[in-house]
PDB file of N, CA and C in Angstrom:
ATOM      1  N   ALA A   1       0.811  -1.190  -0.031  1.00  0.00           N
ATOM      2  CA  ALA A   1       0.006  -0.108  -0.087  1.00  0.00           C
ATOM      3  C   ALA A   1       0.925   1.234  -0.055  1.00  0.00           C
ATOM      4  N   GLN A   2       0.390   2.281  -0.591  1.00  0.00           N
ATOM      5  CA  GLN A   2       1.257   3.369  -0.887  1.00  0.00           C
ATOM      6  C   GLN A   2       1.004   4.249   0.550  1.00  0.00           C
ATOM      7  N   ARG A   3       2.117   4.683   1.058  1.00  0.00           N
ATOM      8  CA  ARG A   3       1.853   5.392   2.331  1.00  0.00           C
ATOM      9  C   ARG A   3       1.381   6.895   2.157  1.00  0.00           C
ATOM     10  N   ASP A   4       0.562   7.300   2.977  1.00  0.00           N
ATOM     11  CA  ASP A   4       0.107   8.784   2.834  1.00  0.00           C
ATOM     12  C   ASP A   4       0.780   9.522   3.543  1.00  0.00           C
ATOM     13  N   SER A   5       0.483  10.842   3.600  1.00  0.00           N
ATOM     14  CA  SER A   5       1.133  11.868   4.364  1.00  0.00           C
ATOM     15  C   SER A   5       1.171  11.722   5.774  1.00  0.00           C
ATOM     16  N   ARG A   6       0.137  10.945   6.386  1.00  0.00           N
ATOM     17  CA  ARG A   6       0.403  10.780   7.907  1.00  0.00           C
ATOM     18  C   ARG A   6       1.801  10.066   8.099  1.00  0.00           C
ATOM     19  N   TRP A   7       2.523   9.386   7.344  1.00  0.00           N
ATOM     20  CA  TRP A   7       3.767   8.948   7.439  1.00  0.00           C
ATOM     21  C   TRP A   7       4.804  10.132   7.829  1.00  0.00           C
ATOM     22  N   SER A   8       4.516  11.277   7.262  1.00  0.00           N
ATOM     23  CA  SER A   8       5.463  12.346   7.400  1.00  0.00           C
ATOM     24  C   SER A   8       5.372  12.976   8.803  1.00  0.00           C
ATOM     25  N   CYS A   9       4.466  12.508   9.524  1.00  0.00           N
ATOM     26  CA  CYS A   9       4.209  12.863  10.993  1.00  0.00           C
ATOM     27  C   CYS A   9       4.938  11.992  11.830  1.00  0.00           C
ATOM     28  N   VAL A  10       5.807  10.920  11.396  1.00  0.00           N
ATOM     29  CA  VAL A  10       6.522  10.178  12.207  1.00  0.00           C
ATOM     30  C   VAL A  10       7.856  10.612  12.463  1.00  0.00           C
ATOM     31  N   PHE A  11       8.209  10.640  13.804  1.00  0.00           N
ATOM     32  CA  PHE A  11       9.643  11.137  14.008  1.00  0.00           C
ATOM     33  C   PHE A  11      10.145  10.478  15.190  1.00  0.00           C
ATOM     34  N   ALA A  12      11.605  10.582  15.251  1.00  0.00           N
ATOM     35  CA  ALA A  12      12.306  10.025  16.332  1.00  0.00           C
ATOM     36  C   ALA A  12      12.431  11.208  17.437  1.00  0.00           C
ATOM     37  N   ILE A  13      12.702  10.652  18.700  1.00  0.00           N
ATOM     38  CA  ILE A  13      12.904  11.595  19.824  1.00  0.00           C
ATOM     39  C   ILE A  13      14.331  11.144  20.178  1.00  0.00           C
ATOM     40  N   PRO A  14      15.356  11.960  20.257  1.00  0.00           N
ATOM     41  CA  PRO A  14      16.698  11.640  20.508  1.00  0.00           C
ATOM     42  C   PRO A  14      17.080  11.745  21.908  1.00  0.00           C
ATOM     43  N   ASN A  15      16.422  10.975  22.763  1.00  0.00           N
ATOM     44  CA  ASN A  15      16.601  10.894  24.179  1.00  0.00           C
ATOM     45  C   ASN A  15      17.681   9.876  24.473  1.00  0.00           C
ATOM     46  N   GLY A  16      17.946   8.792  23.838  1.00  0.00           N
ATOM     47  CA  GLY A  16      18.771   7.786  24.283  1.00  0.00           C
ATOM     48  C   GLY A  16      20.175   7.827  23.774  1.00  0.00           C
ATOM     49  N   GLY A  17      21.043   6.935  24.232  1.00  0.00           N
ATOM     50  CA  GLY A  17      22.244   6.776  23.575  1.00  0.00           C
ATOM     51  C   GLY A  17      23.378   7.458  24.547  1.00  0.00           C
ATOM     52  N   LEU A  18      24.649   7.036  24.535  1.00  0.00           N
ATOM     53  CA  LEU A  18      25.756   7.495  25.171  1.00  0.00           C
ATOM     54  C   LEU A  18      26.323   8.754  24.466  1.00  0.00           C
ATOM     55  N   ARG A  19      26.555   9.845  25.181  1.00  0.00           N
ATOM     56  CA  ARG A  19      27.020  11.060  24.691  1.00  0.00           C
ATOM     57  C   ARG A  19      28.175  11.525  25.547  1.00  0.00           C
ATOM     58  N   HIS A  20      28.880  12.586  24.917  1.00  0.00           N
ATOM     59  CA  HIS A  20      29.772  13.408  25.754  1.00  0.00           C
ATOM     60  C   HIS A  20      29.124  13.918  26.972  1.00  0.00           C
ATOM     61  N   ILE A  21      29.699  14.120  28.001  1.00  0.00           N
ATOM     62  CA  ILE A  21      28.989  14.646  29.287  1.00  0.00           C
ATOM     63  C   ILE A  21      28.440  16.241  28.952  1.00  0.00           C
ATOM     64  N   ALA A  22      29.250  16.940  28.382  1.00  0.00           N
ATOM     65  CA  ALA A  22      28.910  18.219  27.912  1.00  0.00           C
ATOM     66  C   ALA A  22      27.614  18.265  27.066  1.00  0.00           C
ATOM     67  N   VAL A  23      27.579  17.495  26.099  1.00  0.00           N
ATOM     68  CA  VAL A  23      26.355  17.365  25.335  1.00  0.00           C
ATOM     69  C   VAL A  23      25.167  16.948  26.111  1.00  0.00           C
ATOM     70  N   ALA A  24      25.392  15.995  26.817  1.00  0.00           N
ATOM     71  CA  ALA A  24      24.374  15.381  27.680  1.00  0.00           C
ATOM     72  C   ALA A  24      23.581  16.527  28.660  1.00  0.00           C
ATOM     73  N   ARG A  25      24.563  17.379  29.282  1.00  0.00           N
ATOM     74  CA  ARG A  25      24.304  18.457  30.004  1.00  0.00           C
ATOM     75  C   ARG A  25      23.413  19.632  29.109  1.00  0.00           C
ATOM     76  N   ARG A  26      23.877  19.970  27.985  1.00  0.00           N
ATOM     77  CA  ARG A  26      23.064  20.844  27.152  1.00  0.00           C
ATOM     78  C   ARG A  26      21.822  20.235  26.856  1.00  0.00           C
ATOM     79  N   LEU A  27      21.711  18.841  26.427  1.00  0.00           N
ATOM     80  CA  LEU A  27      20.391  18.294  25.995  1.00  0.00           C
ATOM     81  C   LEU A  27      19.402  18.334  27.067  1.00  0.00           C
ATOM     82  N   LYS A  28      19.860  18.144  28.439  1.00  0.00           N
ATOM     83  CA  LYS A  28      18.853  18.052  29.463  1.00  0.00           C
ATOM     84  C   LYS A  28      18.430  19.458  29.720  1.00  0.00           C
ATOM     85  N   LYS A  29      19.331  20.551  29.545  1.00  0.00           N
ATOM     86  CA  LYS A  29      18.708  21.924  29.779  1.00  0.00           C
ATOM     87  C   LYS A  29      17.729  22.173  28.625  1.00  0.00           C
ATOM     88  N   GLU A  30      17.803  21.461  27.592  1.00  0.00           N
ATOM     89  CA  GLU A  30      16.966  21.896  26.332  1.00  0.00           C
ATOM     90  C   GLU A  30      15.656  21.003  26.576  1.00  0.00           C
ATOM     91  N   GLY A  31      15.447  20.236  27.563  1.00  0.00           N
ATOM     92  CA  GLY A  31      14.499  19.363  27.897  1.00  0.00           C
ATOM     93  C   GLY A  31      14.398  17.884  27.446  1.00  0.00           C
ATOM     94  N   VAL A  32      15.489  17.380  27.157  1.00  0.00           N
ATOM     95  CA  VAL A  32      15.514  15.869  27.067  1.00  0.00           C
ATOM     96  C   VAL A  32      15.202  15.180  28.399  1.00  0.00           C
ATOM     97  N   ARG A  33      14.339  14.231  28.434  1.00  0.00           N
ATOM     98  CA  ARG A  33      13.976  13.604  29.518  1.00  0.00           C
ATOM     99  C   ARG A  33      14.214  11.978  29.554  1.00  0.00           C
ATOM    100  N   SER A  34      14.692  11.318  30.508  1.00  0.00           N
ATOM    101  CA  SER A  34      15.030  10.054  30.554  1.00  0.00           C
ATOM    102  C   SER A  34      13.630   9.281  30.598  1.00  0.00           C
ATOM    103  N   GLY A  35      13.590   8.197  29.885  1.00  0.00           N
ATOM    104  CA  GLY A  35      12.306   7.424  29.708  1.00  0.00           C
ATOM    105  C   GLY A  35      11.424   7.781  28.657  1.00  0.00           C
ATOM    106  N   VAL A  36      11.679   8.798  28.017  1.00  0.00           N
ATOM    107  CA  VAL A  36      10.565   9.223  26.922  1.00  0.00           C
ATOM    108  C   VAL A  36      10.640   8.228  25.708  1.00  0.00           C
ATOM    109  N   PRO A  37       9.682   7.542  25.308  1.00  0.00           N
ATOM    110  CA  PRO A  37       9.709   6.750  23.976  1.00  0.00           C
ATOM    111  C   PRO A  37      10.605   7.356  22.978  1.00  0.00           C
ATOM    112  N   ASP A  38      11.093   6.359  22.070  1.00  0.00           N
ATOM    113  CA  ASP A  38      12.050   6.660  21.046  1.00  0.00           C
ATOM    114  C   ASP A  38      11.298   7.428  19.833  1.00  0.00           C
ATOM    115  N   VAL A  39       9.993   6.884  19.493  1.00  0.00           N
ATOM    116  CA  VAL A  39       9.432   7.557  18.272  1.00  0.00           C
ATOM    117  C   VAL A  39       8.089   7.948  18.402  1.00  0.00           C
ATOM    118  N   PHE A  40       7.645   8.968  17.839  1.00  0.00           N
ATOM    119  CA  PHE A  40       6.243   9.558  18.095  1.00  0.00           C
ATOM    120  C   PHE A  40       5.544   9.635  16.610  1.00  0.00           C
ATOM    121  N   VAL A  41       4.407   9.223  16.705  1.00  0.00           N
ATOM    122  CA  VAL A  41       3.475   9.305  15.402  1.00  0.00           C
ATOM    123  C   VAL A  41       2.435  10.461  15.766  1.00  0.00           C
ATOM    124  N   ALA A  42       2.473  11.625  15.216  1.00  0.00           N
ATOM    125  CA  ALA A  42       1.649  12.674  15.502  1.00  0.00           C
ATOM    126  C   ALA A  42       0.494  12.696  14.843  1.00  0.00           C
ATOM    127  N   VAL A  43      -0.244  11.547  14.880  1.00  0.00           N
ATOM    128  CA  VAL A  43      -1.534  11.474  14.263  1.00  0.00           C
ATOM    129  C   VAL A  43      -2.677  10.923  15.173  1.00  0.00           C
ATOM    130  N   PRO A  44      -3.778  11.552  15.311  1.00  0.00           N
ATOM    131  CA  PRO A  44      -4.741  10.873  16.133  1.00  0.00           C
ATOM    132  C   PRO A  44      -5.479   9.693  15.274  1.00  0.00           C
ATOM    133  N   SER A  45      -5.693   8.611  15.958  1.00  0.00           N
ATOM    134  CA  SER A  45      -6.311   7.590  15.351  1.00  0.00           C
ATOM    135  C   SER A  45      -6.854   6.568  16.598  1.00  0.00           C
ATOM    136  N   GLY A  46      -7.960   6.040  16.150  1.00  0.00           N
ATOM    137  CA  GLY A  46      -8.614   5.066  17.040  1.00  0.00           C
ATOM    138  C   GLY A  46      -8.972   5.613  18.548  1.00  0.00           C
ATOM    139  N   GLY A  47      -9.310   6.916  18.661  1.00  0.00           N
ATOM    140  CA  GLY A  47      -9.605   7.550  19.768  1.00  0.00           C
ATOM    141  C   GLY A  47      -8.331   8.032  20.695  1.00  0.00           C
ATOM    142  N   LYS A  48      -7.064   7.668  20.062  1.00  0.00           N
ATOM    143  CA  LYS A  48      -5.909   8.236  20.728  1.00  0.00           C
ATOM    144  C   LYS A  48      -5.306   9.435  20.002  1.00  0.00           C
ATOM    145  N   HIS A  49      -4.591  10.276  20.841  1.00  0.00           N
ATOM    146  CA  HIS A  49      -4.154  11.565  20.327  1.00  0.00           C
ATOM    147  C   HIS A  49      -2.900  11.475  19.453  1.00  0.00           C
ATOM    148  N   GLY A  50      -2.209  10.083  19.638  1.00  0.00           N
ATOM    149  CA  GLY A  50      -1.053   9.771  18.871  1.00  0.00           C
ATOM    150  C   GLY A  50      -0.417   8.518  19.223  1.00  0.00           C
ATOM    151  N   LEU A  51       0.645   8.025  18.720  1.00  0.00           N
ATOM    152  CA  LEU A  51       1.288   6.871  19.207  1.00  0.00           C
ATOM    153  C   LEU A  51       2.863   6.962  19.459  1.00  0.00           C
ATOM    154  N   PHE A  52       3.253   6.566  20.681  1.00  0.00           N
ATOM    155  CA  PHE A  52       4.731   6.554  20.998  1.00  0.00           C
ATOM    156  C   PHE A  52       5.127   5.117  20.944  1.00  0.00           C
ATOM    157  N   ILE A  53       6.229   4.965  20.472  1.00  0.00           N
ATOM    158  CA  ILE A  53       6.894   3.657  20.360  1.00  0.00           C
ATOM    159  C   ILE A  53       8.322   3.613  21.008  1.00  0.00           C
ATOM    160  N   GLU A  54       8.468   2.762  21.932  1.00  0.00           N
ATOM    161  CA  GLU A  54       9.857   2.499  22.698  1.00  0.00           C
ATOM    162  C   GLU A  54      10.287   1.253  21.822  1.00  0.00           C
ATOM    163  N   PHE A  55      11.622   1.322  21.277  1.00  0.00           N
ATOM    164  CA  PHE A  55      12.268   0.240  20.669  1.00  0.00           C
ATOM    165  C   PHE A  55      13.308  -0.459  21.656  1.00  0.00           C
ATOM    166  N   LYS A  56      13.345  -1.537  21.719  1.00  0.00           N
ATOM    167  CA  LYS A  56      14.229  -2.510  22.629  1.00  0.00           C
ATOM    168  C   LYS A  56      14.857  -3.541  21.720  1.00  0.00           C
ATOM    169  N   GLN A  57      16.082  -3.719  22.155  1.00  0.00           N
ATOM    170  CA  GLN A  57      16.880  -5.166  21.731  1.00  0.00           C
ATOM    171  C   GLN A  57      15.981  -6.262  22.424  1.00  0.00           C
ATOM    172  N   PRO A  58      15.954  -7.137  21.347  1.00  0.00           N
ATOM    173  CA  PRO A  58      15.256  -8.482  22.103  1.00  0.00           C
ATOM    174  C   PRO A  58      15.946  -8.990  23.284  1.00  0.00           C
ATOM    175  N   GLY A  59      15.039  -9.216  24.231  1.00  0.00           N
ATOM    176  CA  GLY A  59      15.544  -9.685  25.563  1.00  0.00           C
ATOM    177  C   GLY A  59      15.552  -8.464  26.525  1.00  0.00           C
ATOM    178  N   ASN A  60      15.606  -7.250  26.186  1.00  0.00           N
ATOM    179  CA  ASN A  60      15.778  -6.224  26.998  1.00  0.00           C
ATOM    180  C   ASN A  60      14.334  -5.754  27.487  1.00  0.00           C
ATOM    181  N   ARG A  61      14.308  -4.935  28.629  1.00  0.00           N
ATOM    182  CA  ARG A  61      13.002  -4.622  29.270  1.00  0.00           C
ATOM    183  C   ARG A  61      12.911  -3.163  29.411  1.00  0.00           C
ATOM    184  N   MET A  62      11.729  -2.568  29.612  1.00  0.00           N
ATOM    185  CA  MET A  62      11.672  -1.285  29.829  1.00  0.00           C
ATOM    186  C   MET A  62      12.158  -0.914  31.157  1.00  0.00           C
ATOM    187  N   THR A  63      12.834   0.187  31.268  1.00  0.00           N
ATOM    188  CA  THR A  63      13.424   0.779  32.649  1.00  0.00           C
ATOM    189  C   THR A  63      12.200   1.484  33.489  1.00  0.00           C
ATOM    190  N   ALA A  64      12.349   1.591  34.862  1.00  0.00           N
ATOM    191  CA  ALA A  64      11.545   2.203  35.745  1.00  0.00           C
ATOM    192  C   ALA A  64      10.907   3.536  34.883  1.00  0.00           C
ATOM    193  N   ALA A  65      11.864   4.558  34.539  1.00  0.00           N
ATOM    194  CA  ALA A  65      11.643   5.695  33.981  1.00  0.00           C
ATOM    195  C   ALA A  65      10.651   5.611  32.677  1.00  0.00           C
ATOM    196  N   GLN A  66      10.859   4.538  31.911  1.00  0.00           N
ATOM    197  CA  GLN A  66      10.163   4.155  30.543  1.00  0.00           C
ATOM    198  C   GLN A  66       8.686   3.672  31.142  1.00  0.00           C
ATOM    199  N   LYS A  67       8.785   3.002  32.080  1.00  0.00           N
ATOM    200  CA  LYS A  67       7.348   2.526  32.478  1.00  0.00           C
ATOM    201  C   LYS A  67       6.378   3.633  33.077  1.00  0.00           C
ATOM    202  N   ILE A  68       7.045   4.483  33.691  1.00  0.00           N
ATOM    203  CA  ILE A  68       6.352   5.831  34.389  1.00  0.00           C
ATOM    204  C   ILE A  68       5.797   6.667  33.192  1.00  0.00           C
ATOM    205  N   TRP A  69       6.731   6.911  32.095  1.00  0.00           N
ATOM    206  CA  TRP A  69       6.259   7.627  31.010  1.00  0.00           C
ATOM    207  C   TRP A  69       5.205   6.850  30.166  1.00  0.00           C
ATOM    208  N   LYS A  70       5.130   5.636  29.979  1.00  0.00           N
ATOM    209  CA  LYS A  70       4.148   4.685  29.357  1.00  0.00           C
ATOM    210  C   LYS A  70       2.920   5.076  30.079  1.00  0.00           C
ATOM    211  N   GLU A  71       2.931   4.895  31.381  1.00  0.00           N
ATOM    212  CA  GLU A  71       1.547   5.194  32.181  1.00  0.00           C
ATOM    213  C   GLU A  71       1.062   6.570  31.981  1.00  0.00           C
ATOM    214  N   MET A  72       2.141   7.486  32.090  1.00  0.00           N
ATOM    215  CA  MET A  72       1.481   8.984  32.051  1.00  0.00           C
ATOM    216  C   MET A  72       1.012   9.323  30.636  1.00  0.00           C
ATOM    217  N   LEU A  73       1.684   8.690  29.581  1.00  0.00           N
ATOM    218  CA  LEU A  73       1.249   9.077  28.130  1.00  0.00           C
ATOM    219  C   LEU A  73      -0.156   8.458  28.026  1.00  0.00           C
ATOM    220  N   TRP A  74      -0.301   7.084  28.572  1.00  0.00           N
ATOM    221  CA  TRP A  74      -1.622   6.430  28.303  1.00  0.00           C
ATOM    222  C   TRP A  74      -2.650   7.206  28.984  1.00  0.00           C
ATOM    223  N   GLY A  75      -2.443   7.599  30.099  1.00  0.00           N
ATOM    224  CA  GLY A  75      -3.292   8.628  31.016  1.00  0.00           C
ATOM    225  C   GLY A  75      -3.714   9.970  30.267  1.00  0.00           C
ATOM    226  N   GLN A  76      -2.754  10.398  29.368  1.00  0.00           N
ATOM    227  CA  GLN A  76      -3.097  11.542  28.634  1.00  0.00           C
ATOM    228  C   GLN A  76      -3.816  11.251  27.270  1.00  0.00           C
ATOM    229  N   GLY A  77      -4.093  10.034  26.909  1.00  0.00           N
ATOM    230  CA  GLY A  77      -4.868   9.765  25.796  1.00  0.00           C
ATOM    231  C   GLY A  77      -4.064   9.257  24.471  1.00  0.00           C
ATOM    232  N   TYR A  78      -2.805   8.724  24.919  1.00  0.00           N
ATOM    233  CA  TYR A  78      -1.846   8.427  23.715  1.00  0.00           C
ATOM    234  C   TYR A  78      -1.706   6.923  23.740  1.00  0.00           C
ATOM    235  N   HIS A  79      -1.485   6.330  22.694  1.00  0.00           N
ATOM    236  CA  HIS A  79      -1.132   4.800  22.579  1.00  0.00           C
ATOM    237  C   HIS A  79       0.352   4.720  22.848  1.00  0.00           C
ATOM    238  N   VAL A  80       0.750   3.836  23.558  1.00  0.00           N
ATOM    239  CA  VAL A  80       2.294   3.601  23.754  1.00  0.00           C
ATOM    240  C   VAL A  80       2.330   2.044  23.686  1.00  0.00           C
ATOM    241  N   ASP A  81       3.510   1.658  22.872  1.00  0.00           N
ATOM    242  CA  ASP A  81       3.897   0.243  22.891  1.00  0.00           C
ATOM    243  C   ASP A  81       5.322   0.040  22.630  1.00  0.00           C
ATOM    244  N   VAL A  82       5.797  -1.061  22.951  1.00  0.00           N
ATOM    245  CA  VAL A  82       7.152  -1.472  22.706  1.00  0.00           C
ATOM    246  C   VAL A  82       7.441  -2.310  21.553  1.00  0.00           C
ATOM    247  N   CYS A  83       8.351  -2.174  20.733  1.00  0.00           N
ATOM    248  CA  CYS A  83       8.734  -3.048  19.611  1.00  0.00           C
ATOM    249  C   CYS A  83      10.100  -3.535  19.669  1.00  0.00           C
ATOM    250  N   PHE A  84      10.485  -4.755  19.185  1.00  0.00           N
ATOM    251  CA  PHE A  84      11.642  -5.331  19.260  1.00  0.00           C
ATOM    252  C   PHE A  84      12.388  -5.415  17.990  1.00  0.00           C
ATOM    253  N   SER A  85      11.727  -4.664  16.844  1.00  0.00           N
ATOM    254  CA  SER A  85      12.471  -4.686  15.508  1.00  0.00           C
ATOM    255  C   SER A  85      11.792  -3.527  14.862  1.00  0.00           C
ATOM    256  N   ALA A  86      12.584  -3.214  13.710  1.00  0.00           N
ATOM    257  CA  ALA A  86      11.945  -2.115  12.842  1.00  0.00           C
ATOM    258  C   ALA A  86      10.824  -2.574  12.221  1.00  0.00           C
ATOM    259  N   GLU A  87      10.809  -3.958  11.726  1.00  0.00           N
ATOM    260  CA  GLU A  87       9.698  -4.424  10.893  1.00  0.00           C
ATOM    261  C   GLU A  87       8.380  -4.361  12.053  1.00  0.00           C
ATOM    262  N   GLU A  88       8.746  -4.707  13.183  1.00  0.00           N
ATOM    263  CA  GLU A  88       7.517  -4.753  14.155  1.00  0.00           C
ATOM    264  C   GLU A  88       6.965  -3.314  14.428  1.00  0.00           C
ATOM    265  N   GLY A  89       7.867  -2.497  14.411  1.00  0.00           N
ATOM    266  CA  GLY A  89       7.538  -1.021  14.369  1.00  0.00           C
ATOM    267  C   GLY A  89       6.614  -0.345  13.269  1.00  0.00           C
ATOM    268  N   VAL A  90       7.099  -0.800  11.954  1.00  0.00           N
ATOM    269  CA  VAL A  90       6.485  -0.532  10.676  1.00  0.00           C
ATOM    270  C   VAL A  90       4.909  -1.138  10.866  1.00  0.00           C
ATOM    271  N   GLN A  91       4.978  -2.348  11.240  1.00  0.00           N
ATOM    272  CA  GLN A  91       3.572  -3.060  11.267  1.00  0.00           C
ATOM    273  C   GLN A  91       2.608  -2.327  12.504  1.00  0.00           C
ATOM    274  N   LEU A  92       3.300  -1.873  13.619  1.00  0.00           N
ATOM    275  CA  LEU A  92       2.437  -1.122  14.581  1.00  0.00           C
ATOM    276  C   LEU A  92       1.902  -0.094  14.041  1.00  0.00           C
ATOM    277  N   VAL A  93       2.829   0.839  13.355  1.00  0.00           N
ATOM    278  CA  VAL A  93       2.410   2.196  12.711  1.00  0.00           C
ATOM    279  C   VAL A  93       1.203   1.914  11.671  1.00  0.00           C
ATOM    280  N   GLU A  94       1.410   0.939  10.921  1.00  0.00           N
ATOM    281  CA  GLU A  94       0.500   0.717   9.989  1.00  0.00           C
ATOM    282  C   GLU A  94      -0.896   0.177  10.649  1.00  0.00           C
ATOM    283  N   SER A  95      -0.858  -0.521  11.571  1.00  0.00           N
ATOM    284  CA  SER A  95      -2.010  -0.927  12.133  1.00  0.00           C
ATOM    285  C   SER A  95      -2.675   0.096  12.827  1.00  0.00           C
ATOM    286  N   TYR A  96      -1.971   1.037  13.646  1.00  0.00           N
ATOM    287  CA  TYR A  96      -2.410   2.248  14.391  1.00  0.00           C
ATOM    288  C   TYR A  96      -3.067   3.157  13.340  1.00  0.00           C
ATOM    289  N   LEU A  97      -2.458   3.364  12.201  1.00  0.00           N
ATOM    290  CA  LEU A  97      -3.129   4.250  11.080  1.00  0.00           C
ATOM    291  C   LEU A  97      -4.186   3.616  10.303  1.00  0.00           C
ATOM    292  N   GLY A  98      -4.410   2.259  10.693  1.00  0.00           N
ATOM    293  CA  GLY A  98      -5.561   1.721  10.023  1.00  0.00           C
ATOM    294  C   GLY A  98      -5.163   1.145   8.388  1.00  0.00           C
ATOM    295  N   GLU A  99      -3.924   1.097   8.314  1.00  0.00           N
ATOM    296  CA  GLU A  99      -3.367   0.572   7.017  1.00  0.00           C
ATOM    297  C   GLU A  99      -3.404  -0.879   6.847  1.00  0.00           C
ATOM    298  N   ARG A 100      -3.535  -1.664   7.847  1.00  0.00           N
ATOM    299  CA  ARG A 100      -3.624  -3.167   7.990  1.00  0.00           C
ATOM    300  C   ARG A 100      -4.900  -3.713   8.189  1.00  0.00           C
TER     301      ARG A 100
END
């Protein structure tokens, strides 16, 4: 299926990864927060305001901070899910957008 313009509303949130301490301090001042999911789909669908996706390596689990964010975001009307591969992420977005 051809992807529509809703896919242009999918973007990564650069919260994770190892960084030089000076960069980490600057990003924290700019609003980077521990535990925020990795990707956001800024499209309302299925009664939800948008979709947040946390990507994990197989066998890894959500951190305590990630679990707190998941609950907060659900409480605000967003769908939040965890994916263990890029393909799983694409399938989730397609399902969320009603393309599957």
